N, CA and C atoms as an extended XYZ file, in Angstrom:
381
Properties=species:S:1:pos:R:3:atomname:S:1:resname:S:1:resid:I:1 pbc="F F F"
N        -0.326       29.662      -20.384 N   MET     1
C        -1.476       29.157      -19.285 CA  MET     1
C        -0.664       28.585      -17.809 C   MET     1
N         0.073       28.424      -17.862 N   ALA     2
C         0.430       28.022      -16.042 CA  ALA     2
C         0.509       29.753      -15.586 C   ALA     2
N         0.265       30.888      -16.047 N   ASP     3
C         0.703       31.704      -14.607 CA  ASP     3
C        -0.904       32.359      -14.928 C   ASP     3
N        -1.258       31.432      -15.600 N   VAL     4
C        -2.905       32.430      -15.067 CA  VAL     4
C        -3.494       31.678      -13.363 C   VAL     4
N        -3.622       30.890      -13.463 N   ASN     5
C        -4.138       31.233      -11.803 CA  ASN     5
C        -2.713       31.347      -10.720 C   ASN     5
N        -1.564       31.458      -10.872 N   ARG     6
C        -1.048       31.853      -10.090 CA  ARG     6
C        -1.408       32.550       -8.245 C   ARG     6
N        -1.788       33.410       -8.611 N   GLY     7
C        -1.933       34.254       -7.703 CA  GLY     7
C        -3.070       33.832       -6.683 C   GLY     7
N        -4.072       32.532       -7.402 N   LYS     8
C        -4.637       32.162       -7.068 CA  LYS     8
C        -5.140       31.009       -6.143 C   LYS     8
N        -4.201       30.214       -6.099 N   ARG     9
C        -3.749       28.690       -5.567 CA  ARG     9
C        -3.185       28.983       -3.813 C   ARG     9
N        -3.862       27.538       -2.997 N   PRO    10
C        -2.537       27.733       -2.169 CA  PRO    10
C        -1.609       27.416       -2.046 C   PRO    10
N        -0.950       28.273       -1.241 N   LEU    11
C         0.642       27.572       -0.832 CA  LEU    11
C         0.148       26.348       -0.180 C   LEU    11
N         1.524       25.410       -0.282 N   SER    12
C         1.968       24.683        0.514 CA  SER    12
C         1.986       24.967        1.991 C   SER    12
N         2.255       24.075        2.951 N   PRO    13
C         3.095       24.345        4.522 CA  PRO    13
C         4.027       24.643        3.720 C   PRO    13
N         5.052       25.238        4.728 N   HIS    14
C         6.302       25.723        4.197 CA  HIS    14
C         6.775       25.084        6.159 C   HIS    14
N         7.931       25.483        6.195 N   LEU    15
C         8.737       25.683        7.427 CA  LEU    15
C         7.977       26.304        8.431 C   LEU    15
N         7.412       27.555        8.561 N   THR    16
C         7.180       28.520        9.481 CA  THR    16
C         5.559       28.611       10.209 C   THR    16
N         5.075       27.164        8.868 N   ILE    17
C         3.876       27.106        9.644 CA  ILE    17
C         3.785       25.572       10.208 C   ILE    17
N         4.707       24.449        9.499 N   TYR    18
C         4.943       22.818        9.883 CA  TYR    18
C         5.977       22.909       11.064 C   TYR    18
N         5.236       21.891       11.665 N   ARG    19
C         5.838       21.277       12.887 CA  ARG    19
C         6.305       19.778       12.739 C   ARG    19
N         8.110       20.559       12.678 N   PRO    20
C         8.459       18.591       12.143 CA  PRO    20
C         8.053       17.686       13.039 C   PRO    20
N         7.664       16.505       12.467 N   GLN    21
C         7.549       15.610       13.579 CA  GLN    21
C         9.085       14.977       13.406 C   GLN    21
N         8.554       13.256       14.651 N   MET    22
C         9.949       13.031       14.903 CA  MET    22
C        10.367       11.726       13.196 C   MET    22
N         9.478       11.754       12.542 N   THR    23
C         9.799       10.913       11.236 CA  THR    23
C        10.210       11.425       10.246 C   THR    23
N         9.828       12.325       10.577 N   SER    24
C        10.644       13.717        9.183 CA  SER    24
C        11.992       14.307        9.914 C   SER    24
N        12.528       14.669       11.220 N   ILE    25
C        13.506       14.725       11.710 CA  ILE    25
C        14.948       13.466       11.420 C   ILE    25
N        14.353       11.816       11.826 N   THR    26
C        15.072       11.081       11.795 CA  THR    26
C        15.358       11.161       10.401 C   THR    26
N        14.559       11.240        8.952 N   SER    27
C        14.671       10.535        8.191 CA  SER    27
C        15.751       11.821        6.745 C   SER    27
N        15.271       12.684        7.728 N   ILE    28
C        16.385       13.719        6.890 CA  ILE    28
C        17.766       13.613        7.729 C   ILE    28
N        17.740       13.069        8.879 N   PHE    29
C        19.361       12.387        9.537 CA  PHE    29
C        19.777       11.541        8.938 C   PHE    29
N        19.261        9.987        8.696 N   THR    30
C        19.422        9.475        7.490 CA  THR    30
C        19.766        9.891        6.182 C   THR    30
N        19.439       10.393        6.260 N   ARG    31
C        20.028       10.918        4.209 CA  ARG    31
C        21.424       11.713        4.730 C   ARG    31
N        21.605       12.845        5.707 N   ILE    32
C        22.610       13.430        6.453 CA  ILE    32
C        23.493       12.375        6.875 C   ILE    32
N        22.987       11.407        7.328 N   THR    33
C        24.484       10.627        7.911 CA  THR    33
C        25.018       10.013        6.886 C   THR    33
N        24.114        9.136        5.598 N   GLY    34
C        24.447        8.662        4.632 CA  GLY    34
C        25.743        9.399        4.145 C   GLY    34
N        25.092       10.927        3.500 N   ASN    35
C        26.564       11.536        2.869 CA  ASN    35
C        27.413       12.006        3.901 C   ASN    35
N        27.370       12.223        5.195 N   ALA    36
C        28.660       11.855        5.924 CA  ALA    36
C        29.264       11.101        5.609 C   ALA    36
N        28.602       10.147        5.885 N   LEU    37
C        30.128        8.671        5.677 CA  LEU    37
C        30.406        8.501        4.343 C   LEU    37
N        29.924        9.041        3.541 N   LEU    38
C        30.700        9.115        2.071 CA  LEU    38
C        32.027        9.794        2.526 C   LEU    38
N        31.651       10.864        3.264 N   VAL    39
C        32.771       12.355        3.430 CA  VAL    39
C        33.764       11.297        4.223 C   VAL    39
N        33.274       10.383        5.528 N   ALA    40
C        34.543       10.196        6.018 CA  ALA    40
C        35.260        8.881        5.373 C   ALA    40
N        34.053        8.489        4.830 N   ALA    41
C        35.570        6.954        3.670 CA  ALA    41
C        36.226        7.283        2.598 C   ALA    41
N        36.301        8.528        2.357 N   LEU    42
C        37.068        8.963        1.220 CA  LEU    42
C        38.579        9.416        1.910 C   LEU    42
N        38.075       10.067        3.716 N   LEU    43
C        39.399       10.764        4.535 CA  LEU    43
C        39.957        9.687        4.387 C   LEU    43
N        39.319        8.635        4.960 N   ILE    44
C        40.208        7.090        5.185 CA  ILE    44
C        40.685        6.492        3.851 C   ILE    44
N        40.039        6.983        2.789 N   VAL    45
C        40.787        6.318        1.569 CA  VAL    45
C        42.086        7.318        1.191 C   VAL    45
N        42.007        8.454        1.634 N   TRP    46
C        43.510        9.442        1.547 CA  TRP    46
C        44.455        9.278        2.200 C   TRP    46
N        44.022        8.351        3.736 N   TRP    47
C        44.659        8.048        4.476 CA  TRP    47
C        45.522        6.672        3.640 C   TRP    47
N        44.545        6.052        3.186 N   PHE    48
C        45.546        5.136        2.537 CA  PHE    48
C        46.248        4.920        1.860 C   PHE    48
N        45.783        6.158        0.638 N   LEU    49
C        46.583        6.110       -0.752 CA  LEU    49
C        48.012        7.077        0.008 C   LEU    49
N        47.912        7.862        0.953 N   ALA    50
C        48.997        8.401        1.489 CA  ALA    50
C        49.804        7.414        2.221 C   ALA    50
N        49.613        6.493        2.578 N   ALA    51
C        50.569        5.297        3.246 CA  ALA    51
C        50.615        4.210        2.159 C   ALA    51
N        50.443        4.492        0.972 N   ALA    52
C        51.084        3.780       -0.610 CA  ALA    52
C        51.838        4.700       -0.867 C   ALA    52
N        51.968        5.930       -0.682 N   THR    53
C        51.991        7.023       -1.797 CA  THR    53
C        54.014        7.366       -1.221 C   THR    53
N        54.142        7.863        0.049 N   SER    54
C        55.363        8.416        0.476 CA  SER    54
C        55.003        8.400        2.257 C   SER    54
N        56.440        8.575        2.888 N   PRO    55
C        56.257        8.275        3.975 CA  PRO    55
C        55.756       10.267        4.585 C   PRO    55
N        56.338       11.416        3.438 N   ASN    56
C        56.001       12.934        4.454 CA  ASN    56
C        54.575       12.458        3.799 C   ASN    56
N        54.031       11.952        2.248 N   TYR    57
C        52.936       12.677        2.246 CA  TYR    57
C        51.656       11.459        3.295 C   TYR    57
N        52.654       10.655        4.217 N   PHE    58
C        51.613       10.073        4.756 CA  PHE    58
C        51.331       10.622        6.077 C   PHE    58
N        52.724       11.333        6.763 N   ALA    59
C        52.975       11.783        8.183 CA  ALA    59
C        51.459       13.214        8.233 C   ALA    59
N        51.635       13.711        6.511 N   LEU    60
C        50.546       14.850        6.470 CA  LEU    60
C        49.367       14.239        6.768 C   LEU    60
N        48.602       12.962        6.090 N   ALA    61
C        47.066       12.442        5.893 CA  ALA    61
C        47.577       12.435        7.349 C   ALA    61
N        47.987       11.396        8.618 N   ASP    62
C        48.463       11.227        9.641 CA  ASP    62
C        47.935       11.788       10.329 C   ASP    62
N        48.717       12.781       10.241 N   GLY    63
C        48.531       14.492       11.352 CA  GLY    63
C        47.044       14.611       11.346 C   GLY    63
N        47.134       14.919       10.143 N   VAL    64
C        45.152       15.175        9.800 CA  VAL    64
C        44.558       14.746       10.847 C   VAL    64
N        44.137       13.158       10.634 N   ILE    65
C        43.457       12.322       10.948 CA  ILE    65
C        43.686       12.457       12.588 C   ILE    65
N        44.725       12.663       12.556 N   THR    66
C        44.889       11.980       14.258 CA  THR    66
C        45.053       13.475       15.386 C   THR    66
N        44.795       14.757       14.497 N   SER    67
C        44.725       15.902       15.307 CA  SER    67
C        43.455       15.477       15.642 C   SER    67
N        42.590       17.064       16.887 N   TRP    68
C        41.414       17.030       17.387 CA  TRP    68
C        40.437       17.017       16.119 C   TRP    68
N        40.730       17.355       15.214 N   PHE    69
C        39.844       17.868       14.006 CA  PHE    69
C        39.671       15.911       13.814 C   PHE    69
N        40.048       15.676       12.826 N   GLY    70
C        39.940       14.181       12.613 CA  GLY    70
C        39.854       13.566       13.736 C   GLY    70
N        39.973       13.645       14.994 N   ASP    71
C        39.122       12.543       16.408 CA  ASP    71
C        38.075       12.970       16.335 C   ASP    71
N        37.263       14.296       16.221 N   LEU    72
C        36.065       15.003       16.127 CA  LEU    72
C        35.134       14.139       14.861 C   LEU    72
N        35.681       14.177       13.484 N   VAL    73
C        35.145       13.618       12.385 CA  VAL    73
C        35.265       11.771       12.138 C   VAL    73
N        36.119       10.847       12.841 N   MET    74
C        35.716       10.155       13.021 CA  MET    74
C        35.019        9.576       14.400 C   MET    74
N        34.964       10.373       15.304 N   THR    75
C        33.943       10.109       16.218 CA  THR    75
C        32.626       10.217       15.603 C   THR    75
N        32.480       10.981       14.875 N   LEU    76
C        30.805       11.624       14.499 CA  LEU    76
C        30.706       10.695       13.468 C   LEU    76
N        31.702        9.933       12.955 N   SER    77
C        31.532        9.249       11.652 CA  SER    77
C        31.159        7.582       12.572 C   SER    77
N        31.936        7.723       13.929 N   VAL    78
C        30.974        6.464       14.463 CA  VAL    78
C        29.494        6.237       14.216 C   VAL    78
N        29.428        7.695       15.499 N   TRP    79
C        28.121        8.210       15.255 CA  TRP    79
C        27.154        7.868       13.780 C   TRP    79
N        27.492        8.600       13.565 N   ALA    80
C        26.534        8.794       11.872 CA  ALA    80
C        26.423        7.181       11.320 C   ALA    80
N        27.782        6.202       11.666 N   LEU    81
C        27.234        4.443       11.081 CA  LEU    81
C        26.276        4.458       12.163 C   LEU    81
N        26.634        4.160       13.301 N   TRP    82
C        25.297        3.346       13.930 CA  TRP    82
C        24.048        3.568       14.037 C   TRP    82
N        23.996        5.170       13.736 N   TYR    83
C        22.541        6.181       13.564 CA  TYR    83
C        22.310        5.118       12.457 C   TYR    83
N        22.924        5.473       10.868 N   HIS    84
C        22.310        4.527        9.781 CA  HIS    84
C        22.425        3.842        9.487 C   HIS    84
N        23.095        2.952       10.304 N   THR    85
C        22.581        1.557       10.452 CA  THR    85
C        20.628        1.622       11.210 C   THR    85
N        21.140        1.793       12.402 N   LEU    86
C        19.405        1.381       12.915 CA  LEU    86
C        18.373        2.135       12.261 C   LEU    86
N        18.931        3.186       11.672 N   ALA    87
C        17.393        3.712       10.902 CA  ALA    87
C        17.214        3.183        9.992 C   ALA    87
N        18.316        2.440        9.132 N   GLY    88
C        18.407        0.954        8.132 CA  GLY    88
C        17.362        0.076        8.365 C   GLY    88
N        17.722       -0.750        9.992 N   VAL    89
C        16.866       -1.367       10.432 CA  VAL    89
C        15.393       -1.051       11.000 C   VAL    89
N        15.449        0.263       11.119 N   ARG    90
C        13.985        0.658       11.187 CA  ARG    90
C        13.022        0.332        9.863 C   ARG    90
N        13.795        0.852        9.309 N   HIS    91
C        13.350        0.916        7.397 CA  HIS    91
C        12.628       -0.679        7.037 C   HIS    91
N        13.862       -1.388        7.375 N   LEU    92
C        13.086       -2.894        7.212 CA  LEU    92
C        11.749       -3.273        8.241 C   LEU    92
N        11.949       -2.748        8.864 N   ILE    93
C        10.910       -3.240       10.005 CA  ILE    93
C         9.656       -2.306        9.070 C   ILE    93
N         9.822       -1.368        8.806 N   TRP    94
C         8.901       -0.197        7.967 CA  TRP    94
C         8.356       -0.797        6.895 C   TRP    94
N         9.347       -1.711        5.962 N   ASP    95
C         9.133       -2.454        5.149 CA  ASP    95
C         8.187       -3.494        5.356 C   ASP    95
N         8.630       -4.053        6.075 N   ALA    96
C         7.829       -5.645        6.248 CA  ALA    96
C         6.182       -4.934        6.366 C   ALA    96
N         5.631       -4.132        7.099 N   GLY    97
C         4.216       -3.555        7.623 CA  GLY    97
C         4.713       -3.433        9.048 C   GLY    97
N         5.507       -3.556        9.910 N   TYR    98
C         5.473       -3.591       11.651 CA  TYR    98
C         5.862       -1.896       11.295 C   TYR    98
N         5.013       -1.539       13.286 N   GLY    99
C         5.566       -0.429       13.405 CA  GLY    99
C         4.846        0.672       12.739 C   GLY    99
N         4.162        1.099       12.063 N   LEU   100
C         3.550        2.214       10.955 CA  LEU   100
C         2.613        3.115       12.211 C   LEU   100
N         1.884        2.933       13.275 N   GLU   101
C         0.915        3.417       13.818 CA  GLU   101
C         2.146        4.401       14.068 C   GLU   101
N         1.547        5.975       14.447 N   ILE   102
C         2.500        7.132       14.438 CA  ILE   102
C         2.849        7.174       16.545 C   ILE   102
N         2.255        6.008       17.199 N   GLU   103
C         3.188        6.640       18.511 CA  GLU   103
C         4.806        5.781       18.439 C   GLU   103
N         4.212        3.911       17.582 N   THR   104
C         5.323        3.682       17.151 CA  THR   104
C         6.199        3.795       16.731 C   THR   104
N         5.776        4.396       15.715 N   ALA   105
C         6.987        5.493       14.563 CA  ALA   105
C         7.792        6.576       15.332 C   ALA   105
N         7.125        7.221       16.325 N   GLU   106
C         7.988        7.816       16.894 CA  GLU   106
C         8.644        7.703       18.370 C   GLU   106
N         8.068        6.752       18.933 N   LYS   107
C         9.280        5.354       19.619 CA  LYS   107
C         9.996        5.217       18.763 C   LYS   107
N         9.966        3.919       18.111 N   MET   108
C        11.220        3.765       17.373 CA  MET   108
C        12.586        4.927       16.098 C   MET   108
N        11.872        5.908       16.246 N   GLY   109
C        12.792        7.256       16.079 CA  GLY   109
C        14.005        7.725       17.421 C   GLY   109
N        13.346        7.361       18.362 N   LEU   110
C        14.126        8.028       19.447 CA  LEU   110
C        15.128        6.608       19.493 C   LEU   110
N        14.576        5.671       19.441 N   ALA   111
C        15.047        4.150       19.966 CA  ALA   111
C        16.020        4.205       19.015 C   ALA   111
N        15.974        5.021       17.961 N   VAL   112
C        17.088        5.103       16.882 CA  VAL   112
C        18.282        6.129       17.351 C   VAL   112
N        17.489        6.828       18.069 N   ILE   113
C        18.284        7.876       18.328 CA  ILE   113
C        19.357        7.996       19.545 C   ILE   113
N        18.765        6.934       20.488 N   ALA   114
C        19.000        6.696       21.788 CA  ALA   114
C        20.356        5.868       21.564 C   ALA   114
N        20.109        4.473       20.697 N   GLY   115
C        20.309        3.610       20.428 CA  GLY   115
C        22.120        4.032       19.987 C   GLY   115
N        22.083        4.664       18.598 N   SER   116
C        23.242        5.150       18.773 CA  SER   116
C        23.851        5.675       18.551 C   SER   116
N        23.176        6.394       19.771 N   LEU   117
C        24.381        7.570       20.613 CA  LEU   117
C        24.971        6.517       22.522 C   LEU   117
N        24.136        5.321       22.592 N   ILE   118
C        24.540        4.432       23.070 CA  ILE   118
C        25.793        3.791       22.738 C   ILE   118
N        24.926        3.451       21.441 N   LEU   119
C        26.464        2.052       20.456 CA  LEU   119
C        27.507        3.045       20.650 C   LEU   119
N        27.720        4.668       20.086 N   THR   120
C        28.958        5.652       19.609 CA  THR   120
C        29.797        5.103       20.984 C   THR   120
N        28.897        5.034       22.372 N   ILE   121
C        29.505        5.253       23.181 CA  ILE   121
C        30.631        3.778       24.325 C   ILE   121
N        29.361        3.262       23.495 N   ILE   122
C        30.556        1.438       23.620 CA  ILE   122
C        31.748        1.202       22.649 C   ILE   122
N        31.072        1.659       21.318 N   THR   123
C        32.260        1.584       20.985 CA  THR   123
C        33.464        1.902       20.240 C   THR   123
N        33.675        3.631       21.163 N   LEU   124
C        34.243        4.005       22.056 CA  LEU   124
C        35.246        4.149       22.675 C   LEU   124
N        34.793        3.609       23.733 N   LEU   125
C        35.285        3.317       24.900 CA  LEU   125
C        35.756        1.804       24.059 C   LEU   125
N        35.638        0.703       23.935 N   ALA   126
C        35.758       -0.432       23.101 CA  ALA   126
C        37.196       -0.427       22.257 C   ALA   126
N        37.803        1.062       22.115 N   VAL   127
C        38.718        1.392       21.148 CA  VAL   127
C        40.003        1.114       22.387 C   VAL   127
């Protein structure tokens, strides 16, 4: 029964014809940063567990965390934390019924991106 109209139904829009909007891009990044923060948290937990296990194991974990790769992961984690926080605030504002106009929503998306970058730089300079 389901295959009867298979060739006659219109196709939904897909990425080749759909122009991504600021709200969709920022929503996707909110999901990505949430998952990335989980990975960073697991890396930090591994570092703490290594510290509680043995000096040799801690040296290994500390070597990873303090390497260029660890610095990159932690820097991106700071950005992800700020981005995810600001996007959450934006969603709280939307849940209250404010800022739902297209122009305002796009400005809020740009503010989330710019704010997360600025707050990341401030955080890194403060450390």
